[in-house]
mmCIF file with all atom_site columns, C-alpha atoms in Angstrom:
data_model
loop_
_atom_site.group_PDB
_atom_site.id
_atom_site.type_symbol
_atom_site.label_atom_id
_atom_site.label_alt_id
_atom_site.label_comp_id
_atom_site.label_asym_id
_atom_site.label_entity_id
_atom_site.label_seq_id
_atom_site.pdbx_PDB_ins_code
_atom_site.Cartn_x
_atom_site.Cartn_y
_atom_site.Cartn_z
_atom_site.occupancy
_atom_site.B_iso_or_equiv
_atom_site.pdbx_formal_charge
_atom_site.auth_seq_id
_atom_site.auth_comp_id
_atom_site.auth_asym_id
_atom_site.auth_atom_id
_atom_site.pdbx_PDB_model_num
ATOM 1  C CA . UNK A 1 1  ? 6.129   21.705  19.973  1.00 74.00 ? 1  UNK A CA 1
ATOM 2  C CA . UNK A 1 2  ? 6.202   22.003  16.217  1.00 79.00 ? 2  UNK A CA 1
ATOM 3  C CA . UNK A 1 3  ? 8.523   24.569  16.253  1.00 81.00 ? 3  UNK A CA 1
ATOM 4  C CA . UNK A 1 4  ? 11.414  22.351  18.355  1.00 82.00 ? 4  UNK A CA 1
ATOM 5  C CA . UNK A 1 5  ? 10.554  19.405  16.064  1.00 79.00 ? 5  UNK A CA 1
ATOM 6  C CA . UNK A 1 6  ? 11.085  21.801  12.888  1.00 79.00 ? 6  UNK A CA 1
ATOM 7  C CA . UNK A 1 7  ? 14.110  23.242  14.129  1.00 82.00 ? 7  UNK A CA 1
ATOM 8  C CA . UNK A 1 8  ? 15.743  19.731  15.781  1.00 80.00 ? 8  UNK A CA 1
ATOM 9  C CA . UNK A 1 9  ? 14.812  18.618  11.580  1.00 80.00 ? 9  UNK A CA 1
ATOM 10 C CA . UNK A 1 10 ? 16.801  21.342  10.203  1.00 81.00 ? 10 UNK A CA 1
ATOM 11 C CA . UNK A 1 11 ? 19.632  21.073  12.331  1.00 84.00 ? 11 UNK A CA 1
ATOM 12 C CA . UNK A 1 12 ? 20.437  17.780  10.638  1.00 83.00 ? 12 UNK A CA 1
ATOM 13 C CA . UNK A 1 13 ? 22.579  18.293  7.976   1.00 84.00 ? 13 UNK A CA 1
ATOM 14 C CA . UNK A 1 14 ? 21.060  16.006  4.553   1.00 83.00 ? 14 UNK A CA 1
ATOM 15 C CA . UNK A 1 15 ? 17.384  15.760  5.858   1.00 82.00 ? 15 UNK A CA 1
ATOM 16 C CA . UNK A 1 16 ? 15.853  16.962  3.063   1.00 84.00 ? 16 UNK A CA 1
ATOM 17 C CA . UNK A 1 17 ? 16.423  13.644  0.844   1.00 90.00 ? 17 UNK A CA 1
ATOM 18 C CA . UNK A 1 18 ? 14.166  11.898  2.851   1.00 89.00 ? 18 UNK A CA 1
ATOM 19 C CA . UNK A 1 19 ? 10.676  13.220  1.721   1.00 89.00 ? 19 UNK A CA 1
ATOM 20 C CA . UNK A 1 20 ? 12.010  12.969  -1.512  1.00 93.00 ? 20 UNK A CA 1
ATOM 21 C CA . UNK A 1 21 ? 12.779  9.310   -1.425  1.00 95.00 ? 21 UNK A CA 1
ATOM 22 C CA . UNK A 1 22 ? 9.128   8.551   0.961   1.00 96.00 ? 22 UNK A CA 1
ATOM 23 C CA . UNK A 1 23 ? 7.726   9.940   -2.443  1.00 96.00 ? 23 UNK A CA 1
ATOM 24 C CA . UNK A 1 24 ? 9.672   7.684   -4.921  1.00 97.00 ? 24 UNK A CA 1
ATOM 25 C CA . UNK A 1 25 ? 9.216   4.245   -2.804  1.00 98.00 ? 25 UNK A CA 1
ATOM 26 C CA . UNK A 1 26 ? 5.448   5.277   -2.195  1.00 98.00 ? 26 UNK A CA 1
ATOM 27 C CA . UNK A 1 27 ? 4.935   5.662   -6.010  1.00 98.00 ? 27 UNK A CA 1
ATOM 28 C CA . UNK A 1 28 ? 6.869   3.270   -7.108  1.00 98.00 ? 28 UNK A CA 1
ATOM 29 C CA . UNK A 1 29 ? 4.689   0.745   -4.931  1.00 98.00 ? 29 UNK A CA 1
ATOM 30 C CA . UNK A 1 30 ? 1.631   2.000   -6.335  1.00 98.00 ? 30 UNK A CA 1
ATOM 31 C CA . UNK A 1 31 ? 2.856   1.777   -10.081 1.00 98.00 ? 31 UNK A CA 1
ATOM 32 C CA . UNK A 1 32 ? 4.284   -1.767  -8.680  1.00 97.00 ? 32 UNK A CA 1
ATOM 33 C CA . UNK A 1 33 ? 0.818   -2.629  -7.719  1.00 95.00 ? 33 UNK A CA 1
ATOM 34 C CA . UNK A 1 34 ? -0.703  -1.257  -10.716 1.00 95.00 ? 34 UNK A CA 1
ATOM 35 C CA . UNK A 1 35 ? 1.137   -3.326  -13.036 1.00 96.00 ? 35 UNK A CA 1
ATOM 36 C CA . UNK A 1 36 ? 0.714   -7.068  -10.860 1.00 92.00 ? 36 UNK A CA 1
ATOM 37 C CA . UNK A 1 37 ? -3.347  -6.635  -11.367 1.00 90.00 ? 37 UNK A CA 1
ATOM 38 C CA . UNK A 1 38 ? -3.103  -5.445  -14.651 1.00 92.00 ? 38 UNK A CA 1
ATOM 39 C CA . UNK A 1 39 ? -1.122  -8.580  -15.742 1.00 93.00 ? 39 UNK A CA 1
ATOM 40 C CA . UNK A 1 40 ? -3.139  -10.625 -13.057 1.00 90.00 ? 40 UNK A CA 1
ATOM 41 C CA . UNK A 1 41 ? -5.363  -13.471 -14.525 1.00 91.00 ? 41 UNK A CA 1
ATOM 42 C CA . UNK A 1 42 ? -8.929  -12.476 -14.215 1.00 91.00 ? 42 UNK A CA 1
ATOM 43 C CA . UNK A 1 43 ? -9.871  -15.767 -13.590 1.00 92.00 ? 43 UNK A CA 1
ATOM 44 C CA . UNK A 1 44 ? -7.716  -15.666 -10.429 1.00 88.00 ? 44 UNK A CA 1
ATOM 45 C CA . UNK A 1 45 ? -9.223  -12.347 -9.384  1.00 87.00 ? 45 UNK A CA 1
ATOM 46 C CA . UNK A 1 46 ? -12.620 -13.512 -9.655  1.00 90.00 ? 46 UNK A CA 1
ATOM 47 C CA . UNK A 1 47 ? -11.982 -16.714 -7.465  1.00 89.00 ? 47 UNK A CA 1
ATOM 48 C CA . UNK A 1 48 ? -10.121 -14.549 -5.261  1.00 86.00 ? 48 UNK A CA 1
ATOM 49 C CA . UNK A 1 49 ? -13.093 -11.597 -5.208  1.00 87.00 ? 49 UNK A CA 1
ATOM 50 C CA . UNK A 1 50 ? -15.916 -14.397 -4.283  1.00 88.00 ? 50 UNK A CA 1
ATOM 51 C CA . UNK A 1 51 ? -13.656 -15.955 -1.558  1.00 87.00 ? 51 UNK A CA 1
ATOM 52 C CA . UNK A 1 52 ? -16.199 -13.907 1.500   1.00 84.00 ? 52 UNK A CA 1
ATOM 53 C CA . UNK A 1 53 ? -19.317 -14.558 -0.143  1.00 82.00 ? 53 UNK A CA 1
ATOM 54 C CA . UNK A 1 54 ? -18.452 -18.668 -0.181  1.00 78.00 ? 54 UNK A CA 1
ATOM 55 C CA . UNK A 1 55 ? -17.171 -18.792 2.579   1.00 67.00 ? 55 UNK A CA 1
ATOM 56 C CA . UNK A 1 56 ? -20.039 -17.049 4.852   1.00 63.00 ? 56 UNK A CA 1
ATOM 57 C CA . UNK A 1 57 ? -22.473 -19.545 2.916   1.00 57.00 ? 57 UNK A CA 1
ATOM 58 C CA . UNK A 1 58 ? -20.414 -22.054 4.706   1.00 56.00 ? 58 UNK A CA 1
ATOM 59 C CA . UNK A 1 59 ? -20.469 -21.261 7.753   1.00 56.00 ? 59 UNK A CA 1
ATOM 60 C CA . UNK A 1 60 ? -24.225 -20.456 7.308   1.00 55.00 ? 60 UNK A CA 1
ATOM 61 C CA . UNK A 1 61 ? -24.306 -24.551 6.948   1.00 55.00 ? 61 UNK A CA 1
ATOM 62 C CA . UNK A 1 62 ? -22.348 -25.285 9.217   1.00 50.00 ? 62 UNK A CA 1
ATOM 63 C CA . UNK A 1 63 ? -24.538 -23.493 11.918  1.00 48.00 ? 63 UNK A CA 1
#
């Protein structure tokens, strides 16, 4: 099976771009990503970060 897949891929004539440009969008996402939470306000982030512990206290209430 990984044979006809392998050959049916190198049959098609400019194919080999493609991993190359799955590499640049995947990095460039994770540099993306890298840079919003390093400029992110902490504050934010720590509101954000206690969001499951308050909320299971109330629905511990609630109950």
């Amino acid at each position: 099976m990984l044979k006809f897949v392998k050959h049916h891929m190198e049959t098609i004539a400019g194919i080999e771009i493609f991993p190359l440009i799955s590499l640049i969008i995947f990095f460039l996402f994770f540099v993306g990503l890298f840079i919003y939470i390093a400029r992110a306000d902490k504050k934010q982030i720590n509101e954000i970060s206690r969001i499951p512990l308050d909320s299971n206290a109330d629905n511990h209430e609630l109950s």
